[in-house]
Coordinates of C-alpha atoms in Angstrom, one line a residue:
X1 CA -4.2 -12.8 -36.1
X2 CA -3.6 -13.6 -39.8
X3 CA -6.0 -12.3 -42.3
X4 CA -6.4 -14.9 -45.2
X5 CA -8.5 -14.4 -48.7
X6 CA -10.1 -18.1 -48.9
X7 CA -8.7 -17.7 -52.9
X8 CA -5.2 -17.3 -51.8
X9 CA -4.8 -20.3 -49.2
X10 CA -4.4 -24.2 -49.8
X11 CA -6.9 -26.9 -48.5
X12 CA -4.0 -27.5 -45.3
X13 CA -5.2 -24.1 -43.8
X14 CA -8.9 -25.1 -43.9
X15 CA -7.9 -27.8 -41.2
X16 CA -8.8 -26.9 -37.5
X17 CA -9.3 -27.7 -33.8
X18 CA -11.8 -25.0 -33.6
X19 CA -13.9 -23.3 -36.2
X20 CA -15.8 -20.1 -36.1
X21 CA -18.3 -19.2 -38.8
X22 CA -18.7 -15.5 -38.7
X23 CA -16.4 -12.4 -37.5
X24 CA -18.6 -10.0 -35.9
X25 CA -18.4 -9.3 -32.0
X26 CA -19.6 -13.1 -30.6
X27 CA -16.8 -14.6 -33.4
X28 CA -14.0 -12.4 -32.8
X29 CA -14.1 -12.4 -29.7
X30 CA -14.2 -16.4 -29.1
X31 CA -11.1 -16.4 -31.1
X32 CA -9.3 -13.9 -29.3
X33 CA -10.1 -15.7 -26.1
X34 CA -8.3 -18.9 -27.6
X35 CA -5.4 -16.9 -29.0
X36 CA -2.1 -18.0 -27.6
X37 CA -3.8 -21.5 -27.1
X38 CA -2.7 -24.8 -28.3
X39 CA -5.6 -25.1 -30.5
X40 CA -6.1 -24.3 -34.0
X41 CA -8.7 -21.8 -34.6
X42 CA -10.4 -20.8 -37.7
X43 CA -12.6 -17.7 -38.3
X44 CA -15.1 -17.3 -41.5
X45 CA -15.9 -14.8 -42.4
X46 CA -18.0 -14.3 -45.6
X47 CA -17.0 -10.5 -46.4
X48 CA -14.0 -8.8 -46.9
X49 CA -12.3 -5.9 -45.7
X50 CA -15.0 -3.5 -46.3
X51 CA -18.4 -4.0 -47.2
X52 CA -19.2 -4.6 -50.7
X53 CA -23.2 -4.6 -52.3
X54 CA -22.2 -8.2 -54.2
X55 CA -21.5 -10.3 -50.9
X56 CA -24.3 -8.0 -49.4
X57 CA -26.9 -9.4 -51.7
X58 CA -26.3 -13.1 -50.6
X59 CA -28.6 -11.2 -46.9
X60 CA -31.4 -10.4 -48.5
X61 CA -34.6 -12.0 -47.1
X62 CA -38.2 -12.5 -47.9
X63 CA -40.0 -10.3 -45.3
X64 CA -43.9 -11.7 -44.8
X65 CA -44.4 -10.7 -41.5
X66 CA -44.8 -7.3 -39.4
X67 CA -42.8 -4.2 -41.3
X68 CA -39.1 -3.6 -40.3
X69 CA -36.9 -0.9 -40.6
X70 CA -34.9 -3.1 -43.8
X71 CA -37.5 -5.3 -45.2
X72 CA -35.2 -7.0 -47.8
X73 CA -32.2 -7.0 -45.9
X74 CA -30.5 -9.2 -43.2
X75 CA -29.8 -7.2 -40.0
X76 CA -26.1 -6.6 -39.9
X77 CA -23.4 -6.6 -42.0
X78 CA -21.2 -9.1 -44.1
X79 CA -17.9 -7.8 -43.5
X80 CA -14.4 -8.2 -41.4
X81 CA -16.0 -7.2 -37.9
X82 CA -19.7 -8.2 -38.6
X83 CA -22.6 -6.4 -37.0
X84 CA -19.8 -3.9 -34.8
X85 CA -19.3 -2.4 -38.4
X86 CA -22.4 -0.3 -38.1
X87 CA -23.4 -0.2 -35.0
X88 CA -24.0 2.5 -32.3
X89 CA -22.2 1.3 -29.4
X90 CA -24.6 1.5 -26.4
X91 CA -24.4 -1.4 -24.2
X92 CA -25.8 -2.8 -20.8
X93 CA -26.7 -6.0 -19.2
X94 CA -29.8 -7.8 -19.0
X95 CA -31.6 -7.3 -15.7
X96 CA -32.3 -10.2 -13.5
X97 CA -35.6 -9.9 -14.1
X98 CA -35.4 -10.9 -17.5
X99 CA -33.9 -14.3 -16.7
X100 CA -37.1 -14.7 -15.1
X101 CA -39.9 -17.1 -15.7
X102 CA -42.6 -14.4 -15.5
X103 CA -46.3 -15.8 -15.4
X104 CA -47.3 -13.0 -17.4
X105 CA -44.6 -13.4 -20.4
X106 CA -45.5 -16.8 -22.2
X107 CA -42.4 -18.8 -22.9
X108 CA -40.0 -16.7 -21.0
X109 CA -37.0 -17.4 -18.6
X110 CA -33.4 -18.5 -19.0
X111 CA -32.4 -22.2 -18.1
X112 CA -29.1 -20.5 -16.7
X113 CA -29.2 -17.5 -13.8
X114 CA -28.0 -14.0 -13.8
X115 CA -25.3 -15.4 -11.4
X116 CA -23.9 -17.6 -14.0
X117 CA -23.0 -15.3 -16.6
X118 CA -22.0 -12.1 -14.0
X119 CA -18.6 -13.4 -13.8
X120 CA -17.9 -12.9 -17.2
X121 CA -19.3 -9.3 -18.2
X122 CA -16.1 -7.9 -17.2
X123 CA -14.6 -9.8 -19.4
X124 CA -17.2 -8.7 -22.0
X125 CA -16.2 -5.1 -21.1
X126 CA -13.0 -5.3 -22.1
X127 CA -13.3 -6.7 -25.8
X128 CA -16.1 -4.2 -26.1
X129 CA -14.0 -1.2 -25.0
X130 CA -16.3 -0.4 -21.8
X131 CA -15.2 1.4 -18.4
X132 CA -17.6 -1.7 -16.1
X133 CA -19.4 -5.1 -17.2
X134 CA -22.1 -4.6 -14.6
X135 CA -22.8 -2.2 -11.8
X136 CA -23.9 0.3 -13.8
X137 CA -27.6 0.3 -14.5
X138 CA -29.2 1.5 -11.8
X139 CA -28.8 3.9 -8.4
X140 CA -25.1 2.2 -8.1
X141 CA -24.3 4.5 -10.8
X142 CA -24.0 7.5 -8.5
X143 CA -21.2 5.9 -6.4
X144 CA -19.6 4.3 -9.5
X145 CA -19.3 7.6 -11.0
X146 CA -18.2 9.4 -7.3
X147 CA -21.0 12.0 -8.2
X148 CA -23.9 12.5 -5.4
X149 CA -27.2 11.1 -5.7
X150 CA -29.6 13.7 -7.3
X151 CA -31.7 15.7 -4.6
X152 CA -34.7 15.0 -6.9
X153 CA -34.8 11.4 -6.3
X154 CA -36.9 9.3 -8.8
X155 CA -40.5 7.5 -7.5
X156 CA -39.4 3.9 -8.3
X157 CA -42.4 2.3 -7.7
X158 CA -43.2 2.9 -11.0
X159 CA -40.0 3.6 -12.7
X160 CA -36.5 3.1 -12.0
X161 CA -33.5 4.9 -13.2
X162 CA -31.5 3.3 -16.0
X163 CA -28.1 3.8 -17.7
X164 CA -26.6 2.7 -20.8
X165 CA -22.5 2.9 -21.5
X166 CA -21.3 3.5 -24.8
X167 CA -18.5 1.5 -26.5
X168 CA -15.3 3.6 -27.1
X169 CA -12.7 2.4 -29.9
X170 CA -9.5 2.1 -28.3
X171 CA -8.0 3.9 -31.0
X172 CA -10.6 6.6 -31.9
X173 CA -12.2 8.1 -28.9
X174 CA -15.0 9.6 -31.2
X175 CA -15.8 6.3 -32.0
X176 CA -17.3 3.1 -31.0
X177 CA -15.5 0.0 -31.0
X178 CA -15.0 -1.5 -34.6
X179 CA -14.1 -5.3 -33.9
X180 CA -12.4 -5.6 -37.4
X181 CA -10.1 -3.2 -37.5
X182 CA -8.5 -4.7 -34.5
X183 CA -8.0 -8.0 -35.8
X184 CA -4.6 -7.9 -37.4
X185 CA -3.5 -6.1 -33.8
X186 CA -3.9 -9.4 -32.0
X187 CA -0.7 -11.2 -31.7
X188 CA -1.7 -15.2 -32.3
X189 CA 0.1 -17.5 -34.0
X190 CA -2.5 -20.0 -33.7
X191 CA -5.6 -18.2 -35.0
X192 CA -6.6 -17.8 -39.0
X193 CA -9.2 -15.0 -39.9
X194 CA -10.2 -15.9 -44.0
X195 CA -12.4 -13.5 -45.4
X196 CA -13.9 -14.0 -48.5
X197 CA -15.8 -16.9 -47.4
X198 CA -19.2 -18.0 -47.5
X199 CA -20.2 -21.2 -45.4
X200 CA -23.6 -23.2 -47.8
X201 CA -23.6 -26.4 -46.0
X202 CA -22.9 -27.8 -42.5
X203 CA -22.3 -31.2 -43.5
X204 CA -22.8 -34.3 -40.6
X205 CA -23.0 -38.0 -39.9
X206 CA -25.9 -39.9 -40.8
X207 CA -27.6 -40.0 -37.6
X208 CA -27.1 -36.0 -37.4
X209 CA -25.0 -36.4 -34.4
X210 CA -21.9 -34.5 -35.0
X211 CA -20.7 -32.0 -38.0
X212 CA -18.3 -33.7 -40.3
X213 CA -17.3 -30.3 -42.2
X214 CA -18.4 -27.4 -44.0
X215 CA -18.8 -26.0 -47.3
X216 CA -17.8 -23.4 -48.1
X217 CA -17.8 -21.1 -51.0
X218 CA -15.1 -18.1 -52.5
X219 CA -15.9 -14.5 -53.9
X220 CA -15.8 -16.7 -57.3
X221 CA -18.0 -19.5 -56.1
X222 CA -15.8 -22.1 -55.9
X223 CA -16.4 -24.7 -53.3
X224 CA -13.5 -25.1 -50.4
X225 CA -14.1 -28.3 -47.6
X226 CA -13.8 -26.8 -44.1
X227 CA -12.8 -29.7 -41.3
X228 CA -12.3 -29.1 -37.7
X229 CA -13.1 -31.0 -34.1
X230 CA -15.5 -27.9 -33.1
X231 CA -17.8 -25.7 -35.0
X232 CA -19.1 -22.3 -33.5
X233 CA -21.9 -20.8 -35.5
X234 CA -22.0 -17.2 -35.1
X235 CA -23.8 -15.3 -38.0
X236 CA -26.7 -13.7 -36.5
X237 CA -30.3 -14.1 -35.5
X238 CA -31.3 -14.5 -38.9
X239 CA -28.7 -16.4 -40.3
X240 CA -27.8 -18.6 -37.7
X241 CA -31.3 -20.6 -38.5
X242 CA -30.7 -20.3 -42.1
X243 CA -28.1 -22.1 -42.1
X244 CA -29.6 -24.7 -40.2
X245 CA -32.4 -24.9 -41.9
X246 CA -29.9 -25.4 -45.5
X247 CA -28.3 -28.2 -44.1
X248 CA -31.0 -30.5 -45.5
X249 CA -29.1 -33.0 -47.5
X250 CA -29.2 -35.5 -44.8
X251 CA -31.5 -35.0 -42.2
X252 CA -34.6 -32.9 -44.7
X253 CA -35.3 -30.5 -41.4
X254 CA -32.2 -29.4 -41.4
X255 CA -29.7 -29.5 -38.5
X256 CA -29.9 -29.5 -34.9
X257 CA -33.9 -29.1 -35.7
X258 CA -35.7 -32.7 -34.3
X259 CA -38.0 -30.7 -32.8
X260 CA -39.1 -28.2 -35.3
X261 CA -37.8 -25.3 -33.1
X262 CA -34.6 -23.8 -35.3
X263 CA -36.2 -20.3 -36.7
X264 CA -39.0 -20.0 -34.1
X265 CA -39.9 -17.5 -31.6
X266 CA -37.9 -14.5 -33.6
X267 CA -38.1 -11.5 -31.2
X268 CA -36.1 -7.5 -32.2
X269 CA -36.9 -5.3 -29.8
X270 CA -39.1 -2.4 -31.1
X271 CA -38.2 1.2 -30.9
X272 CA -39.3 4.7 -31.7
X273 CA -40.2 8.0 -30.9
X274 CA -42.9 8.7 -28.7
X275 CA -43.2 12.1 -28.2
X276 CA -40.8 15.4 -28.6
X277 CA -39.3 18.2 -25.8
X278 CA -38.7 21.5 -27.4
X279 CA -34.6 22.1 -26.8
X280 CA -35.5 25.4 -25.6
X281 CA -36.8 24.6 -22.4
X282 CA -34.9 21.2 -22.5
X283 CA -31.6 22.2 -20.2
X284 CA -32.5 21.3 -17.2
X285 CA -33.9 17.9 -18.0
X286 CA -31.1 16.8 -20.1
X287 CA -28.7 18.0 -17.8
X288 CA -30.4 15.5 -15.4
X289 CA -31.5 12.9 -17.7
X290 CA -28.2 13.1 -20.3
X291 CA -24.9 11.8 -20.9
X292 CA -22.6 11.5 -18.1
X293 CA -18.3 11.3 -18.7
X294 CA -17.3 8.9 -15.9
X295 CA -13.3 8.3 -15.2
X296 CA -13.3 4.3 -14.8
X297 CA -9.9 2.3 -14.8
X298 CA -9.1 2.4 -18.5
X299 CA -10.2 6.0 -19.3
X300 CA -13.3 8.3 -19.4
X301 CA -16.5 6.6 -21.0
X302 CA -19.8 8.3 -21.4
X303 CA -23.2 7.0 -19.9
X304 CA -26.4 7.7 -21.0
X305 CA -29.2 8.0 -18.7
X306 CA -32.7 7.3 -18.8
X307 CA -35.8 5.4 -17.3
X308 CA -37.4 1.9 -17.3
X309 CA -40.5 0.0 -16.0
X310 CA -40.7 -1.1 -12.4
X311 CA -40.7 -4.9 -11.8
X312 CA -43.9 -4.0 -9.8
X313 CA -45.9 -2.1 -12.5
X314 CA -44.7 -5.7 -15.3
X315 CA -46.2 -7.6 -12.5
X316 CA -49.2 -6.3 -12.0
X317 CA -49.9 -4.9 -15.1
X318 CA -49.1 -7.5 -17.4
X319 CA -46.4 -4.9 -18.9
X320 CA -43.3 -6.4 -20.6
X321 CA -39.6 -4.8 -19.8
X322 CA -39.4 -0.8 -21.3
X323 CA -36.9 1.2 -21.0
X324 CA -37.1 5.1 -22.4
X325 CA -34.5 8.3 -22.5
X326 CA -34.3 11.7 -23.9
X327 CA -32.7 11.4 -27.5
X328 CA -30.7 14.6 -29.0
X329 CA -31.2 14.8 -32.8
X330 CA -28.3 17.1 -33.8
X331 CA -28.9 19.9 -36.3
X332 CA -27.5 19.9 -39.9
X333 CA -24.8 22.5 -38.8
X334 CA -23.7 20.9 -35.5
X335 CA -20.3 21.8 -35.1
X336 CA -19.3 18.6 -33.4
X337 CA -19.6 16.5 -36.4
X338 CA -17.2 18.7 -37.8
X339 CA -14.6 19.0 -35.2
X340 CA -14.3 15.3 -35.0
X341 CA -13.6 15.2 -38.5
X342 CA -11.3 18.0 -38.0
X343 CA -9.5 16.2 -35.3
X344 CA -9.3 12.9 -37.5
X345 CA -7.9 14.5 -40.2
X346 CA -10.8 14.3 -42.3
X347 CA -12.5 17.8 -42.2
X348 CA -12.4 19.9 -44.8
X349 CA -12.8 23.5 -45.5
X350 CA -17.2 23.2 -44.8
X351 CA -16.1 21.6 -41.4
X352 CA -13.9 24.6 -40.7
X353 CA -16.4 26.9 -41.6
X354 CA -19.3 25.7 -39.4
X355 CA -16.8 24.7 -36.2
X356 CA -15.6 28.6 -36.6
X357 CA -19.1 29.9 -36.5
X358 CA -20.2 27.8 -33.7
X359 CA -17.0 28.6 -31.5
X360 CA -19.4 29.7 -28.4
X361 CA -20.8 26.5 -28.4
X362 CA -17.5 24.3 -28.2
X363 CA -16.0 26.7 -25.7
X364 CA -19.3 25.8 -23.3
X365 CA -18.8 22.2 -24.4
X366 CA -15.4 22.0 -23.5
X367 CA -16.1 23.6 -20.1
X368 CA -18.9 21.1 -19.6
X369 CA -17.2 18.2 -20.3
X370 CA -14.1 19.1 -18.5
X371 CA -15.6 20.6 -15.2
X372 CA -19.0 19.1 -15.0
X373 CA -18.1 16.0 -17.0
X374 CA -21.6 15.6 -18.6
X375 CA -22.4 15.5 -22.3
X376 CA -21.6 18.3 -25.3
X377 CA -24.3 20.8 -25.3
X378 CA -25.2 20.3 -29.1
X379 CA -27.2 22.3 -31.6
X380 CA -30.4 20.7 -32.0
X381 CA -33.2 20.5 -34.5
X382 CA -35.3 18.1 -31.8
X383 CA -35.3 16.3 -28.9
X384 CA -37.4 13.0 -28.6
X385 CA -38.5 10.7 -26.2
X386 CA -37.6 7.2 -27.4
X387 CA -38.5 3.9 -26.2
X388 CA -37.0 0.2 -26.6
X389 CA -39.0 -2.5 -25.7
X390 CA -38.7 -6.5 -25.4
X391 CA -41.1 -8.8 -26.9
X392 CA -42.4 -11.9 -25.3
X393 CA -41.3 -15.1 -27.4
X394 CA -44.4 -16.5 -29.8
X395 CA -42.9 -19.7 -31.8
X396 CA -45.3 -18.5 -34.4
X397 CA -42.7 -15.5 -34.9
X398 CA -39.9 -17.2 -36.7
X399 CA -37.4 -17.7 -39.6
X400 CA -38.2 -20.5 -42.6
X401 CA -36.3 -20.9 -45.7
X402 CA -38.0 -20.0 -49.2
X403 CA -38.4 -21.6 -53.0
X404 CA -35.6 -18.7 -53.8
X405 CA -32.0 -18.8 -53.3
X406 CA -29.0 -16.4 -53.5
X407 CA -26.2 -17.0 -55.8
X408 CA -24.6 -19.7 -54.1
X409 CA -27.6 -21.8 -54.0
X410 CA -28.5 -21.3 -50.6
X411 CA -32.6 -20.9 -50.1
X412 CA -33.1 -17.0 -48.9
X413 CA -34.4 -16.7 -45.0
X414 CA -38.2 -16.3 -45.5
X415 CA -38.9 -13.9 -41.9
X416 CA -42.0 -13.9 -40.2
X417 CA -42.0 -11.4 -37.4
X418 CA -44.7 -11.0 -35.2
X419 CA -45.6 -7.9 -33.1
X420 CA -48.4 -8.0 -30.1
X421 CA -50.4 -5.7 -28.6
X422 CA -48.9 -6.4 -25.3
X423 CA -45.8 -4.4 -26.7
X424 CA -48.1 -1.8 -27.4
X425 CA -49.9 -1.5 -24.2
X426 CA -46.1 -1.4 -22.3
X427 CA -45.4 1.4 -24.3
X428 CA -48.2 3.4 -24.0
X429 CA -48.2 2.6 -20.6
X430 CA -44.0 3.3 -19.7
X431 CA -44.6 6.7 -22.0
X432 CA -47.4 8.0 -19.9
X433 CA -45.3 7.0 -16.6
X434 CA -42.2 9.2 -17.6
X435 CA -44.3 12.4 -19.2
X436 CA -45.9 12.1 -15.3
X437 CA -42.2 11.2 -13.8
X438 CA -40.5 14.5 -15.4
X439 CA -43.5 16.6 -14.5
X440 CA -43.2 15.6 -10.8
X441 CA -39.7 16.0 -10.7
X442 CA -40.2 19.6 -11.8
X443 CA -38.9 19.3 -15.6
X444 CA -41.3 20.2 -18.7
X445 CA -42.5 17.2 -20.1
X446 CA -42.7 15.4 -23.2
X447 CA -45.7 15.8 -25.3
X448 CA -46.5 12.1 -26.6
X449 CA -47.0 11.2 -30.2
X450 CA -51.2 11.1 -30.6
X451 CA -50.4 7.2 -31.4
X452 CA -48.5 6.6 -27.8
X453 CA -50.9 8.3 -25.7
X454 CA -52.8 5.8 -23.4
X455 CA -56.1 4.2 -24.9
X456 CA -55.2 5.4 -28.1
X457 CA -56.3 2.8 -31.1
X458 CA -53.6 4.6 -33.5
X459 CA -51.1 2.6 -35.0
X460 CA -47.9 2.5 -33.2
X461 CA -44.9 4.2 -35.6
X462 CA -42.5 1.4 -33.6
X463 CA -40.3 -0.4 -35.6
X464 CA -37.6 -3.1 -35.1
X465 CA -33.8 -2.4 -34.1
X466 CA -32.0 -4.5 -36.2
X467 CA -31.6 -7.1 -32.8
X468 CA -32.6 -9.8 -34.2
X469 CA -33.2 -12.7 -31.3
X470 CA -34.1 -16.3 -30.0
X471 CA -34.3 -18.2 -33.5
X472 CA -32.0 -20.8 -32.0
X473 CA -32.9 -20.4 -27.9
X474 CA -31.2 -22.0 -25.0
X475 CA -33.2 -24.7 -23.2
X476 CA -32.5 -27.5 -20.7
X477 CA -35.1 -29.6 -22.8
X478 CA -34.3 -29.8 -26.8
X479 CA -38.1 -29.6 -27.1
X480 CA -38.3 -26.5 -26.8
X481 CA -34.9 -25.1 -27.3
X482 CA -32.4 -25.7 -29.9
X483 CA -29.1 -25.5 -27.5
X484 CA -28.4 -26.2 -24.0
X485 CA -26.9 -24.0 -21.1
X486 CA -23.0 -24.8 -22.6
X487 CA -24.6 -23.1 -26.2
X488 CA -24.2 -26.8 -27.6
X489 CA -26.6 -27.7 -30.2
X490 CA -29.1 -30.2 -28.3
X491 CA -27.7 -33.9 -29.8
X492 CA -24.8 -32.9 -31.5
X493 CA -21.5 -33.7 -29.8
X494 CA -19.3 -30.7 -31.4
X495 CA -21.5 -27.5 -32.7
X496 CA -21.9 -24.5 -30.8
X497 CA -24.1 -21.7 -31.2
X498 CA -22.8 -17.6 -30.8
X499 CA -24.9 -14.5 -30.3
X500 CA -28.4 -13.5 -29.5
X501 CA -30.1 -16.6 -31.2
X502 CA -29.6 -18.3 -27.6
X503 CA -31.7 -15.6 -26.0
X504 CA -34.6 -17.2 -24.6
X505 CA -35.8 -13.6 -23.8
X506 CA -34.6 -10.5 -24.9
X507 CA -35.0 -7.7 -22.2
X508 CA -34.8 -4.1 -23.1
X509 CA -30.9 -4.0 -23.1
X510 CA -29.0 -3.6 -26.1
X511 CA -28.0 -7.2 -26.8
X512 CA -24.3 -7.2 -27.7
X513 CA -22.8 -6.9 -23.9
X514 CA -24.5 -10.0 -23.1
X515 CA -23.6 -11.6 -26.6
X516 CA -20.2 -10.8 -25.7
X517 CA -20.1 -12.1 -22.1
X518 CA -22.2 -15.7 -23.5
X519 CA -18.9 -15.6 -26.2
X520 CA -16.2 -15.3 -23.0
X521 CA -17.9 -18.1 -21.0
X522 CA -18.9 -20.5 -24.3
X523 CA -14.3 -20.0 -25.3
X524 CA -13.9 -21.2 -21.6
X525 CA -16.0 -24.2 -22.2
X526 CA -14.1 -24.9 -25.3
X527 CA -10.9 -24.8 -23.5
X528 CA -11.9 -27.7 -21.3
X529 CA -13.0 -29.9 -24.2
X530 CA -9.1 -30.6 -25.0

């Protein structure tokens, strides 16, 4: 793919079949899936190369609602390669469950079925640099992995075992994948990345029915027209509705909003420690309830495993999904850090120092990777028992626009997150159940957090994940959704939404796997358009 600086390009390059607004995983990845295509695709991508605090600044928000972990700050990260710039790699699908309508989760359930998007999570796997798309969260793991189911079975009528795979670079297996470094390695003669540029205005007919072309600004805010038969917005949960919202010049609402529905029912999932295992009595438990190497058919990729709530205990509790696992906070002078570096070529003499000193613990490493092919025993200052869980969608939870904008002239997002006590009673609740779980299986258990213990009227220290979702939901009726089953914005022949601001409900699961696999199958639908 060519990589373009909007200042260095004429108006004849800003013409297009298909144009993408945003390069992180959902954008780049519908524009690799039309490389080698007839059409003429266009990616936007308002950063540059690497991240720089002046385009940053055009994120910042106007926070009014519950605290989150950056109160000023957009989640993610204006740059080539978006949000897969920063983040951690761990991945898995959504369960069926949560495609559900559940009688005990107001507004939930998907207007498509888990069956619909499973054929293209494979798909998702390989532009996310995973070993398997699906298969992998539950029991099936065992088999998968050719390793024999534990003796010391879990009770799943309360919890069920759960795994998460991790994301390797398929050019630095101590990393995860980074989508924008890998853009100028795709060979496409018919696909334009231009960085440096800023889309302030989705620009349509009078009646609001289809997108006539975009605005779009340069690092000197200078205004570029943007035309093309097909618009994909892909810029986030946050900014995807902000940039709706904007487009107020001719219809007041903004676009694609009749309904008043663009911004509303924001959900993150919320995360945090709930208690702490001391690393001295840990081994057994993390050898059990750790990282696993598994050889799949394009390498070794690690898997994490851990625990989540029974579809039984949501039901009759009135719990939402949970999902919780042992998490190894490495100690200042873990040697690992260091040997990586060393083996980038990036350590230096202090690396050196502490890998020498340490040189007991990376022999057992190495023998535990190679022979039992589980994680690297690190040094630890703490283990803790984390927890992620979903939020049931409230359209009072939502993104507006404020009397403030950035530099462009584009009103700030003003965010209005909401947080419930059913989260809070799920937690408590999924927290107790694995401190009793690891007890019964033998292992020393956590010691919750005062805060998570059941009946407890402490605050909860839970926080959001940066997974912003649902501010532009899928629907089969635009009254209470913003785009249909094909990711089409409900009444306007040629824009399409990217990412999780389709999620109707967000699960437990990291989102991007099934922001990927939504990108695969909304490219297909493209395709057919022509």
């Amino acid at each position: 793919m060519r990589i373009d600086d909007l200042r260095e390009i004429g108006d004849e390059a800003l013409i297009a079949d298909v144009c993408v607004i945003g390069s992180g995983p959902a954008g780049l990845t519908i524009a690799t899936e039309l490389a080698g295509t007839a059409l003429r695709v266009l990616v936007l991508e308002s950063g540059g190369l690497r991240p720089r605090e002046l385009t940053g600044e055009l994120g910042e928000i106007e926070n009014v609602g519950a605290r989150r972990a950056q109160p000023q700050r957009v989640p993610g990260d204006r740059v080539l390669g978006g949000s897969s710039h920063t983040w951690s790699g761990r991945c898995a699908p959504l369960d069926d469950l949560d495609f559900a309508h559940r009688g005990w989760v107001p507004h939930s359930g998907w207007p498509i079925t888990p069956e619909t998007l499973a054929p293209y999570l494979a798909r998702a796997a390989d532009h996310l640099g995973l070993g398997y798309g699906a298969g992998f969260t539950d029991d099936a793991f065992w088999k998968l992995a050719g390793r024999p189911h534990p003796r010391d079975a879990m009770d799943t009528a309360n919890l069920r075992p759960y795994f998460w795979q991790i994301s390797r670079d398929p050019v630095d297996p101590f990393d995860c994948k980074r989508f924008g470094e890998h853009v100028k390695d795709i060979a496409a003669h018919n696909v334009r990345v231009v960085i440096e540029a800023t889309v302030t205005h989705l620009t349509t007919d009078r009646a609001c029915t289809v997108v006539e072309s975009l605005e779009v600004a340069d690092a000197e805010q200078r205004r570029r027209t943007v035309r093309a038969r097909w618009f994909v917005l892909a810029t986030g949960g946050i900014e995807n509705p902000r940039l709706l919202l904007a487009s107020n010049r001719i219809q007041p609402h903004g676009v694609g909003n009749r309904h008043d529905v663009v911004g509303r029912y924001l959900m993150d999932h919320r995360c945090g420690a709930v208690g702490t295992l001391d690393p001295a009595i840990a081994d057994g438990a993390l050898t059990r309830f750790g990282k696993y190497v598994v050889k799949t058919p394009n390498g070794n990729h690690t898997f994490l495993h851990g625990v989540a709530l029974s579809r039984a205990v949501q039901e009759a509790e009135g719990l939402l999904n949970c999902a919780l696992w042992l998490q190894e906070v490495p100690a200042e002078d873990d040697p690992w850090d260091s040997v990586k570096q060393l083996l980038r070529g990036r350590g230096d003499r202090h690396d050196a120092r502490v890998a020498l000193a340490n040189s007991g613990l990376l022999l057992a490493g190495v023998r535990r990777r190679l022979i039992r092919r589980t994680g690297l025993p690190h040094k630890l200052a703490r283990i803790e028992l984390r927890c992620m869980v979903e939020q049931a969608p409230d359209p009072a939870s939502r993104v507006t626009l404020t009397e403030r904008t950035d530099r462009l002239g584009v009103p700030l997002a003003m965010v209005d997150w909401q947080v419930h006590e059913q989260e809070d009673r799920t937690v408590r609740r999924a927290s107790a159940l694995a401190v009793a779980e690891f007890a019964r299986l033998g292992y020393p258990a956590p010691a919750l957090h005062a805060w998570a213990r059941p009946g407890s009227d402490l605050p909860p220290e839970l926080t959001d994940w940066a997974h912003p979702t649902g501010t532009t939901r899928m629907s089969a009726d635009p009254r209470s959704g913003v785009v249909d089953t094909d990711c089409r914005v409900h009444g306007i022949a040629n824009l399409f939404i990217a990412g999780s601001s389709v999620f109707p409900t967000t699960g437990h699961a990291n989102p991007t796997l099934t922001i990927v696999a939504l990108a695969v199958r909304l490219a297909d639908f493209v395709r057919t358009l022509t």
